[in-house]
Amino acid sequence: MTRSLRQNLFIGIVGAVILTGGLAGYLVYNWAYDEAIEMQDSVLLQIASVARSHDQDVTTVTELNGVDADTHTVLVQEGKDANSTQFRSLWSLSSGLQDTTIEGVFYRAFLSERSSGPRFAVLQQTSVREEIGSGMALRVIGPMLALIPVMTILIAIVVAQSFKPLVQLSHQVDARNANELNPLPLVHAPSELQPFLISLNRLFERVRELLDKQQKIIADAAHELRTPITALSIQAENLDATALPEDARSRVEALKSGAIRTKHLLEQLLAMARQENGASLNQKIEIGEIAKTAVINLIESSNRKEIDLGLEQGEPIQVCAEKITIEVLLRNIIDNAIKYTPKGGKIDIRLRRKNDLAVISVEDTGPGIVDDELESVFAPFVRGGSKEGDGSGLGLSIVRRIVDQLGGTVTLLNKAGRGGLIVTVEIPIEIKSAVNVANLA
């Protein structure tokens, strides 16, 4: 189960609010209840004071409708027939404020004496007193309890807003292309995010240094091997031009094929190393002209296999990339199609615009690729199930790297029924915005 910092923070704050609010409510409730009970005692004393000041007899057990009817307070006088039986036990009590029980009913009573005349008592049922006290206490803490849901909603909003910069940063970093390892700006970033951004920038720096070393090793090795392989190819050509026995000629052909394949591999490695250095995306280029140049450069290879190589283009399309980047991309896709298209086949190259994307489609009449290998062929040195041609297995890997760098996608699709492969590349026409941490504050 994945832990959520936002959820933990929300639960912690709301829990603290409920806990402190509950404790405060409990204390306030008890305070308000005690105050209400004391107020009821004051009412008894006030009624007794009024009765004593009038200095007249109470003729019956009566509910004091004219004094405070809501309190259900009663006033009784010692010796009256109406109450001599019910309240007989009262008169054995001393004067003052006290609790008593009359016929199983609990009362709060105040007994008093007049300067002349019989004693009297003011009584109030304990249950009534408690009901009045609870009602007054609840009216005091009611607004406090009503604020808890409101505070919960406000806390949820504040927590969500506090985590918004982190969510935005996550989305923007995720939108970076594979080769975009430049540091994230720290200016105006929230102070809580700055240690994380600093660590992330250090990681970017270490990854960039590692990639630079790796690319340099590949480029140096390919460059060092280029000269002897070229010399080997020339010697094989010269040897092929001489008169040789049939069995020796077959060996020379194998030598020539191996030399050509190795030379092609070195060229691809150099192209990949140059591409990995990180191309600039600040200039716009028209891909139609580059596609025409690529077709012209590869027309000789297609003619040797009698392949019909065609280019179809609509409106001019510009993308943010370096010219060499698009050249390497198109050359690898078209060259790969020529290698695997049989003699007399056909290759159609189409350029079009789809919304904010430049779409490059290359369709051939070759054997296609086994469905299970449509994704794995993008890995370096993987040639798929078909071993025809003299490819090195780097062409599609370079294509994928370039497309990733440009923020696009590349897909492979086998043509149904007729055979052949369709390679589709979609590249954003406009460069994606770089991560801007300044607006996360």
Protein backbone atom coordinates (compact mmCIF):
# COMPACT_ATOMS: atom_id res chain seq x y z
CA MET A 1 0.00 0.00 0.00
CA THR A 2 1.49 3.35 -1.09
CA ARG A 3 1.74 5.99 1.62
CA SER A 4 0.37 9.44 0.80
CA LEU A 5 2.06 12.41 2.44
CA ARG A 6 -0.92 14.57 1.55
CA GLN A 7 -3.35 12.10 3.13
CA ASN A 8 -1.18 11.67 6.22
CA LEU A 9 -0.88 15.44 6.64
CA PHE A 10 -4.62 15.94 6.16
CA ILE A 11 -5.54 13.16 8.61
CA GLY A 12 -2.99 14.44 11.14
CA ILE A 13 -4.23 18.04 11.06
CA VAL A 14 -7.92 17.10 11.06
CA GLY A 15 -7.29 14.61 13.87
CA ALA A 16 -5.53 17.27 15.92
CA VAL A 17 -8.38 19.73 15.30
CA ILE A 18 -11.02 17.17 16.29
CA LEU A 19 -9.05 16.12 19.37
CA THR A 20 -8.41 19.65 20.62
CA GLY A 21 -11.91 20.73 19.61
CA GLY A 22 -13.43 17.77 21.44
CA LEU A 23 -11.39 18.48 24.58
CA ALA A 24 -12.25 22.18 24.44
CA GLY A 25 -15.90 21.31 23.85
CA TYR A 26 -15.92 18.98 26.84
CA LEU A 27 -14.40 21.63 29.11
CA VAL A 28 -16.70 24.38 27.82
CA TYR A 29 -19.74 22.11 28.13
CA ASN A 30 -18.97 21.35 31.78
CA TRP A 31 -18.29 25.00 32.51
CA ALA A 32 -21.53 26.11 30.83
CA TYR A 33 -23.47 23.35 32.60
CA ASP A 34 -22.13 24.39 36.01
CA GLU A 35 -22.92 28.03 35.26
CA ALA A 36 -26.49 27.08 34.27
CA ILE A 37 -26.97 25.08 37.49
CA GLU A 38 -25.67 27.99 39.56
CA MET A 39 -28.07 30.24 37.68
CA GLN A 40 -30.95 27.96 38.70
CA ASP A 41 -29.84 28.25 42.33
CA SER A 42 -29.90 32.03 41.92
CA VAL A 43 -33.45 31.79 40.60
CA LEU A 44 -34.50 29.87 43.73
CA LEU A 45 -32.91 32.51 45.95
CA GLN A 46 -34.56 35.36 44.03
CA ILE A 47 -38.00 33.74 44.28
CA ALA A 48 -37.48 33.19 47.99
CA SER A 49 -36.45 36.84 48.38
CA VAL A 50 -39.62 38.00 46.63
CA ALA A 51 -41.79 35.73 48.78
CA ARG A 52 -40.08 36.90 51.97
CA SER A 53 -40.45 40.57 51.07
CA HIS A 54 -44.20 40.20 50.55
CA ASP A 55 -44.44 38.59 54.00
CA GLN A 56 -47.74 36.94 53.17
CA ASP A 57 -48.99 33.40 53.39
CA VAL A 58 -48.84 30.99 50.50
CA THR A 59 -52.32 29.52 50.40
CA THR A 60 -51.59 26.59 48.11
CA VAL A 61 -48.88 24.58 46.41
CA THR A 62 -48.65 26.59 43.21
CA GLU A 63 -46.56 26.80 40.06
CA LEU A 64 -45.22 30.35 40.01
CA ASN A 65 -46.65 31.40 36.69
CA GLY A 66 -45.99 35.04 37.45
CA VAL A 67 -42.35 34.57 38.46
CA ASP A 68 -40.62 32.00 36.15
CA ALA A 69 -42.99 29.43 34.72
CA ASP A 70 -40.36 27.78 32.47
CA THR A 71 -38.33 26.65 35.48
CA HIS A 72 -41.22 24.68 37.01
CA THR A 73 -40.40 26.20 40.41
CA VAL A 74 -42.91 25.73 43.25
CA LEU A 75 -43.36 27.59 46.51
CA VAL A 76 -44.77 25.82 49.58
CA GLN A 77 -45.51 26.97 53.12
CA GLU A 78 -45.27 24.96 56.31
CA GLY A 79 -48.55 23.94 57.91
CA LYS A 80 -50.84 24.42 54.92
CA ASP A 81 -53.35 21.59 54.41
CA ALA A 82 -52.76 21.38 50.70
CA ASN A 83 -49.19 20.36 51.14
CA SER A 84 -48.99 19.01 54.65
CA THR A 85 -48.80 15.42 53.42
CA GLN A 86 -46.68 15.71 50.23
CA PHE A 87 -44.03 18.05 51.63
CA ARG A 88 -44.13 17.00 55.29
CA SER A 89 -40.54 15.75 55.17
CA LEU A 90 -39.30 19.20 54.11
CA TRP A 91 -39.82 20.86 57.43
CA SER A 92 -37.45 18.55 59.19
CA LEU A 93 -34.61 20.09 57.15
CA SER A 94 -32.64 23.10 58.25
CA SER A 95 -32.92 26.40 56.43
CA GLY A 96 -30.75 26.95 53.36
CA LEU A 97 -30.05 25.54 49.89
CA GLN A 98 -29.93 21.73 49.66
CA ASP A 99 -30.87 18.61 47.69
CA THR A 100 -33.74 16.45 48.87
CA THR A 101 -36.07 13.65 47.78
CA ILE A 102 -39.83 13.88 48.10
CA GLU A 103 -41.90 10.79 47.29
CA GLY A 104 -39.13 9.41 45.07
CA VAL A 105 -38.63 12.67 43.14
CA PHE A 106 -35.33 14.57 43.43
CA TYR A 107 -35.56 18.30 44.19
CA ARG A 108 -33.29 21.24 44.76
CA ALA A 109 -34.83 23.18 47.66
CA PHE A 110 -34.27 26.44 49.47
CA LEU A 111 -35.88 26.68 52.90
CA SER A 112 -36.30 30.08 54.52
CA GLU A 113 -37.92 31.66 57.55
CA ARG A 114 -39.89 34.87 57.81
CA SER A 115 -39.48 37.36 60.61
CA SER A 116 -43.03 36.50 61.54
CA GLY A 117 -45.02 33.61 60.23
CA PRO A 118 -44.41 30.02 59.10
CA ARG A 119 -41.41 28.76 57.15
CA PHE A 120 -41.60 28.37 53.39
CA ALA A 121 -39.59 26.53 50.72
CA VAL A 122 -38.84 27.10 47.03
CA LEU A 123 -38.30 23.84 45.11
CA GLN A 124 -37.27 22.79 41.61
CA GLN A 125 -37.10 19.24 40.25
CA THR A 126 -33.52 18.09 39.67
CA SER A 127 -34.40 16.61 36.24
CA VAL A 128 -35.73 19.99 35.12
CA ARG A 129 -32.57 21.71 36.36
CA GLU A 130 -30.38 19.22 34.47
CA GLU A 131 -32.42 19.63 31.29
CA ILE A 132 -32.11 23.41 31.47
CA GLY A 133 -28.38 23.16 32.21
CA SER A 134 -27.72 20.74 29.33
CA GLY A 135 -29.72 22.89 26.93
CA MET A 136 -27.79 26.02 27.81
CA ALA A 137 -24.44 24.19 27.61
CA LEU A 138 -25.28 22.74 24.18
CA ARG A 139 -26.23 26.19 22.91
CA VAL A 140 -22.78 27.39 23.97
CA ILE A 141 -20.74 24.59 22.32
CA GLY A 142 -23.05 24.17 19.30
CA PRO A 143 -21.24 26.78 17.17
CA MET A 144 -17.89 25.19 18.08
CA LEU A 145 -19.07 21.77 16.87
CA ALA A 146 -20.51 23.30 13.69
CA LEU A 147 -17.10 24.79 12.86
CA ILE A 148 -15.36 21.39 12.73
CA PRO A 149 -16.75 20.36 9.25
CA VAL A 150 -15.99 23.86 7.94
CA MET A 151 -12.42 23.65 9.26
CA THR A 152 -12.04 20.17 7.73
CA ILE A 153 -12.95 21.53 4.28
CA LEU A 154 -10.60 24.50 4.70
CA ILE A 155 -7.77 22.19 5.80
CA ALA A 156 -8.33 19.97 2.73
CA ILE A 157 -8.13 23.03 0.45
CA VAL A 158 -4.98 24.37 2.14
CA VAL A 159 -3.23 20.97 2.02
CA ALA A 160 -4.12 20.52 -1.66
CA GLN A 161 -2.81 23.99 -2.51
CA SER A 162 0.37 23.36 -0.52
CA PHE A 163 1.14 20.22 -2.54
CA LYS A 164 0.24 21.82 -5.88
CA PRO A 165 3.82 23.00 -6.62
CA LEU A 166 5.12 19.46 -6.12
CA VAL A 167 2.48 18.02 -8.46
CA GLN A 168 3.28 20.66 -11.10
CA LEU A 169 7.00 19.96 -10.81
CA SER A 170 6.36 16.23 -11.22
CA HIS A 171 4.33 16.78 -14.40
CA GLN A 172 6.85 19.20 -15.90
CA VAL A 173 9.86 17.01 -15.18
CA ASP A 174 7.98 14.05 -16.65
CA ALA A 175 7.39 16.09 -19.81
CA ARG A 176 11.13 16.45 -20.43
CA ASN A 177 12.63 14.43 -23.24
CA ALA A 178 15.22 11.75 -22.58
CA ASN A 179 18.27 13.94 -23.31
CA GLU A 180 17.11 17.07 -21.48
CA LEU A 181 19.40 16.97 -18.46
CA ASN A 182 19.95 20.68 -17.92
CA PRO A 183 19.58 21.81 -14.26
CA LEU A 184 16.22 22.88 -12.90
CA PRO A 185 16.15 26.59 -11.94
CA LEU A 186 15.99 27.24 -8.19
CA VAL A 187 14.98 30.91 -8.31
CA HIS A 188 11.60 31.53 -6.64
CA ALA A 189 11.13 27.83 -5.94
CA PRO A 190 9.47 27.05 -2.58
CA SER A 191 12.12 26.64 0.12
CA GLU A 192 10.82 23.15 0.97
CA LEU A 193 11.43 22.04 -2.63
CA GLN A 194 14.90 23.50 -3.01
CA PRO A 195 16.82 20.62 -1.31
CA PHE A 196 14.98 18.16 -3.56
CA LEU A 197 15.70 20.26 -6.67
CA ILE A 198 19.38 20.56 -5.74
CA SER A 199 19.65 16.78 -5.34
CA LEU A 200 17.82 16.26 -8.63
CA ASN A 201 20.18 18.65 -10.42
CA ARG A 202 23.17 16.76 -9.02
CA LEU A 203 21.67 13.53 -10.31
CA PHE A 204 21.17 15.11 -13.76
CA GLU A 205 24.82 16.19 -13.72
CA ARG A 206 26.05 12.70 -12.83
CA VAL A 207 23.88 11.09 -15.51
CA ARG A 208 25.06 13.62 -18.10
CA GLU A 209 28.71 12.96 -17.23
CA LEU A 210 28.16 9.20 -17.46
CA LEU A 211 26.46 9.52 -20.85
CA ASP A 212 29.20 11.81 -22.13
CA LYS A 213 31.85 9.27 -21.16
CA GLN A 214 29.89 6.44 -22.74
CA GLN A 215 29.38 8.36 -25.97
CA LYS A 216 33.03 9.36 -26.11
CA ILE A 217 34.13 5.74 -25.74
CA ILE A 218 31.78 4.65 -28.54
CA ALA A 219 32.84 7.50 -30.81
CA ASP A 220 36.56 6.96 -30.17
CA ALA A 221 36.31 3.21 -30.74
CA ALA A 222 34.29 3.64 -33.92
CA HIS A 223 36.66 6.29 -35.22
CA GLU A 224 39.76 4.19 -34.49
CA LEU A 225 38.26 1.19 -36.27
CA ARG A 226 37.02 3.16 -39.24
CA THR A 227 40.39 3.48 -40.98
CA PRO A 228 41.46 -0.19 -40.84
CA ILE A 229 37.98 -1.36 -41.87
CA THR A 230 38.02 1.04 -44.83
CA ALA A 231 41.44 -0.27 -45.81
CA LEU A 232 40.17 -3.83 -45.48
CA SER A 233 37.22 -3.03 -47.76
CA ILE A 234 39.54 -1.56 -50.39
CA GLN A 235 41.83 -4.57 -50.27
CA ALA A 236 38.83 -6.88 -50.62
CA GLU A 237 37.66 -4.91 -53.68
CA ASN A 238 41.13 -5.11 -55.20
CA LEU A 239 41.33 -8.80 -54.49
CA ASP A 240 37.94 -9.35 -56.09
CA ALA A 241 39.17 -7.67 -59.26
CA THR A 242 41.95 -10.21 -59.72
CA ALA A 243 41.60 -13.65 -61.30
CA LEU A 244 40.85 -16.12 -58.52
CA PRO A 245 39.70 -19.72 -58.30
CA GLU A 246 35.97 -20.17 -57.69
CA ASP A 247 36.35 -21.31 -54.08
CA ALA A 248 38.65 -18.37 -53.29
CA ARG A 249 36.21 -15.92 -54.91
CA SER A 250 33.39 -17.07 -52.60
CA ARG A 251 35.64 -16.40 -49.62
CA VAL A 252 36.45 -12.94 -50.97
CA GLU A 253 32.72 -12.21 -51.34
CA ALA A 254 32.19 -13.21 -47.71
CA LEU A 255 35.09 -10.95 -46.72
CA LYS A 256 33.62 -8.03 -48.68
CA SER A 257 30.17 -8.55 -47.12
CA GLY A 258 31.65 -8.66 -43.62
CA ALA A 259 33.72 -5.54 -44.24
CA ILE A 260 30.68 -3.65 -45.59
CA ARG A 261 28.58 -4.68 -42.63
CA THR A 262 31.29 -3.69 -40.14
CA LYS A 263 31.77 -0.34 -41.88
CA HIS A 264 28.04 0.29 -41.74
CA LEU A 265 28.03 -0.60 -38.04
CA LEU A 266 30.80 1.91 -37.36
CA GLU A 267 28.94 4.62 -39.26
CA GLN A 268 25.82 3.94 -37.21
CA LEU A 269 27.79 4.03 -33.97
CA LEU A 270 29.29 7.38 -34.94
CA ALA A 271 25.86 8.71 -35.89
CA MET A 272 24.42 7.56 -32.58
CA ALA A 273 27.29 9.12 -30.63
CA ARG A 274 26.86 12.44 -32.44
CA GLN A 275 23.13 12.35 -31.84
CA GLU A 276 23.52 11.56 -28.14
CA ASN A 277 25.58 14.72 -27.68
CA GLY A 278 22.27 16.56 -27.50
CA ALA A 279 21.00 18.45 -30.49
CA SER A 280 19.69 21.98 -30.26
CA LEU A 281 15.93 22.37 -30.51
CA ASN A 282 15.93 26.14 -30.91
CA GLN A 283 15.86 26.31 -34.74
CA LYS A 284 13.09 25.44 -37.18
CA ILE A 285 13.76 23.39 -40.29
CA GLU A 286 11.59 22.24 -43.19
CA ILE A 287 11.54 18.43 -43.25
CA GLY A 288 10.37 18.17 -46.87
CA GLU A 289 13.67 19.38 -48.30
CA ILE A 290 15.61 17.05 -46.02
CA ALA A 291 13.42 14.13 -47.13
CA LYS A 292 14.11 14.93 -50.80
CA THR A 293 17.85 14.97 -50.11
CA ALA A 294 17.62 11.64 -48.28
CA VAL A 295 15.77 10.06 -51.22
CA ILE A 296 18.35 11.39 -53.69
CA ASN A 297 21.22 10.04 -51.59
CA LEU A 298 19.62 6.59 -51.35
CA ILE A 299 18.18 6.33 -54.85
CA GLU A 300 21.24 4.42 -56.06
CA SER A 301 20.77 1.76 -53.37
CA SER A 302 17.08 1.38 -54.28
CA ASN A 303 17.85 1.21 -58.01
CA ARG A 304 20.26 -1.67 -57.48
CA LYS A 305 17.32 -3.67 -56.13
CA GLU A 306 14.88 -2.20 -58.66
CA ILE A 307 12.81 -0.73 -55.83
CA ASP A 308 10.25 1.96 -56.60
CA LEU A 309 11.19 4.69 -54.08
CA GLY A 310 8.66 7.53 -53.93
CA LEU A 311 8.10 10.67 -51.85
CA GLU A 312 4.69 12.28 -51.30
CA GLN A 313 4.46 15.64 -49.54
CA GLY A 314 1.64 18.08 -48.88
CA GLU A 315 2.15 21.49 -47.34
CA PRO A 316 5.63 22.45 -46.08
CA ILE A 317 6.16 21.36 -42.48
CA GLN A 318 8.67 22.89 -40.10
CA VAL A 319 9.83 21.33 -36.83
CA CYS A 320 12.16 22.49 -34.05
CA ALA A 321 15.30 20.40 -34.55
CA GLU A 322 18.76 20.41 -36.07
CA LYS A 323 19.09 19.49 -39.72
CA ILE A 324 21.52 16.65 -38.98
CA THR A 325 18.99 15.16 -36.56
CA ILE A 326 16.23 14.85 -39.18
CA GLU A 327 18.77 13.68 -41.78
CA VAL A 328 19.90 10.81 -39.55
CA LEU A 329 16.29 9.97 -38.71
CA LEU A 330 15.12 9.78 -42.34
CA ARG A 331 18.24 8.05 -43.62
CA ASN A 332 17.95 5.26 -41.07
CA ILE A 333 14.25 4.64 -41.69
CA ILE A 334 14.55 4.68 -45.49
CA ASP A 335 17.82 2.74 -45.54
CA ASN A 336 16.27 0.11 -43.27
CA ALA A 337 13.30 -0.21 -45.64
CA ILE A 338 15.61 -0.61 -48.66
CA LYS A 339 17.63 -3.34 -46.92
CA TYR A 340 14.60 -5.49 -46.16
CA THR A 341 12.45 -4.82 -49.22
CA PRO A 342 12.94 -7.56 -51.85
CA LYS A 343 13.98 -6.87 -55.43
CA GLY A 344 11.25 -5.17 -57.44
CA GLY A 345 9.48 -3.94 -54.31
CA LYS A 346 8.07 -0.54 -53.46
CA ILE A 347 8.71 2.06 -50.75
CA ASP A 348 6.38 5.03 -50.22
CA ILE A 349 7.43 7.99 -48.06
CA ARG A 350 4.65 10.38 -46.98
CA LEU A 351 4.94 13.66 -45.09
CA ARG A 352 1.86 15.33 -43.63
CA ARG A 353 0.66 17.46 -40.77
CA LYS A 354 -1.80 16.24 -38.14
CA ASN A 355 -2.87 19.03 -35.78
CA ASP A 356 0.36 20.09 -34.02
CA LEU A 357 2.36 17.08 -35.20
CA ALA A 358 4.58 16.43 -38.19
CA VAL A 359 3.91 12.87 -39.39
CA ILE A 360 6.51 10.87 -41.35
CA SER A 361 5.28 7.56 -42.76
CA VAL A 362 7.48 5.02 -44.57
CA GLU A 363 5.66 2.02 -46.06
CA ASP A 364 7.50 -0.88 -47.73
CA THR A 365 6.66 -4.25 -49.27
CA GLY A 366 9.22 -6.23 -47.28
CA PRO A 367 8.65 -9.23 -45.01
CA GLY A 368 7.59 -7.10 -42.04
CA ILE A 369 8.43 -7.94 -38.44
CA VAL A 370 7.00 -10.64 -36.21
CA ASP A 371 4.37 -9.05 -33.96
CA ASP A 372 6.16 -10.19 -30.81
CA GLU A 373 9.30 -8.32 -31.93
CA LEU A 374 7.72 -4.99 -32.92
CA GLU A 375 8.96 -3.39 -29.69
CA SER A 376 12.19 -5.31 -29.10
CA VAL A 377 13.68 -4.26 -32.48
CA PHE A 378 14.18 -0.76 -31.05
CA ALA A 379 16.87 -2.13 -28.73
CA PRO A 380 20.49 -1.70 -29.94
CA PHE A 381 21.92 -4.55 -32.07
CA VAL A 382 18.54 -6.32 -32.36
CA ARG A 383 17.65 -7.14 -35.99
CA GLY A 384 14.39 -9.00 -35.47
CA GLY A 385 13.47 -12.43 -36.79
CA SER A 386 14.48 -11.63 -40.37
CA LYS A 387 18.26 -11.82 -40.90
CA GLU A 388 18.13 -10.59 -44.48
CA GLY A 389 20.26 -7.61 -45.45
CA ASP A 390 23.49 -6.37 -43.96
CA GLY A 391 22.03 -4.24 -41.17
CA SER A 392 23.74 -3.83 -37.81
CA GLY A 393 20.64 -3.64 -35.64
CA LEU A 394 21.25 0.01 -34.72
CA GLY A 395 19.06 1.81 -37.25
CA LEU A 396 15.75 1.63 -35.39
CA SER A 397 17.52 2.17 -32.07
CA ILE A 398 18.89 5.47 -33.38
CA VAL A 399 15.44 6.37 -34.71
CA ARG A 400 13.86 5.77 -31.29
CA ARG A 401 16.53 7.86 -29.55
CA ILE A 402 16.05 10.77 -31.95
CA VAL A 403 12.26 10.66 -31.67
CA ASP A 404 12.45 10.55 -27.88
CA GLN A 405 14.76 13.55 -27.91
CA LEU A 406 12.28 15.48 -30.04
CA GLY A 407 9.39 14.53 -27.75
CA GLY A 408 7.64 12.42 -30.39
CA THR A 409 6.60 8.81 -30.96
CA VAL A 410 7.54 6.06 -33.41
CA THR A 411 5.34 3.04 -34.14
CA LEU A 412 5.73 -0.06 -36.31
CA LEU A 413 2.75 -1.74 -37.96
CA ASN A 414 2.62 -4.80 -40.18
CA LYS A 415 0.37 -4.37 -43.21
CA ALA A 416 -2.53 -6.79 -43.12
CA GLY A 417 -2.68 -9.35 -45.92
CA ARG A 418 -0.28 -7.79 -48.41
CA GLY A 419 2.85 -7.95 -46.25
CA GLY A 420 5.24 -5.13 -45.55
CA LEU A 421 5.89 -2.71 -42.71
CA ILE A 422 4.67 0.82 -41.97
CA VAL A 423 6.95 3.00 -39.85
CA THR A 424 5.17 6.09 -38.50
CA VAL A 425 6.97 8.93 -36.74
CA GLU A 426 5.08 11.79 -35.10
CA ILE A 427 7.09 14.84 -34.00
CA PRO A 428 5.70 17.94 -32.23
CA ILE A 429 5.94 20.98 -34.48
CA GLU A 430 6.56 23.31 -31.53
CA ILE A 431 9.20 22.65 -28.90
CA LYS A 432 7.87 21.73 -25.48
CA SER A 433 8.25 24.30 -22.74
CA ALA A 434 11.19 23.77 -20.45
CA VAL A 435 10.54 23.15 -16.79
CA ASN A 436 9.99 26.47 -15.03
CA VAL A 437 10.14 26.18 -11.27
CA ALA A 438 9.65 29.90 -10.79
CA ASN A 439 5.87 29.58 -11.18
CA LEU A 440 5.65 26.86 -8.54
CA ALA A 441 5.99 29.21 -5.60
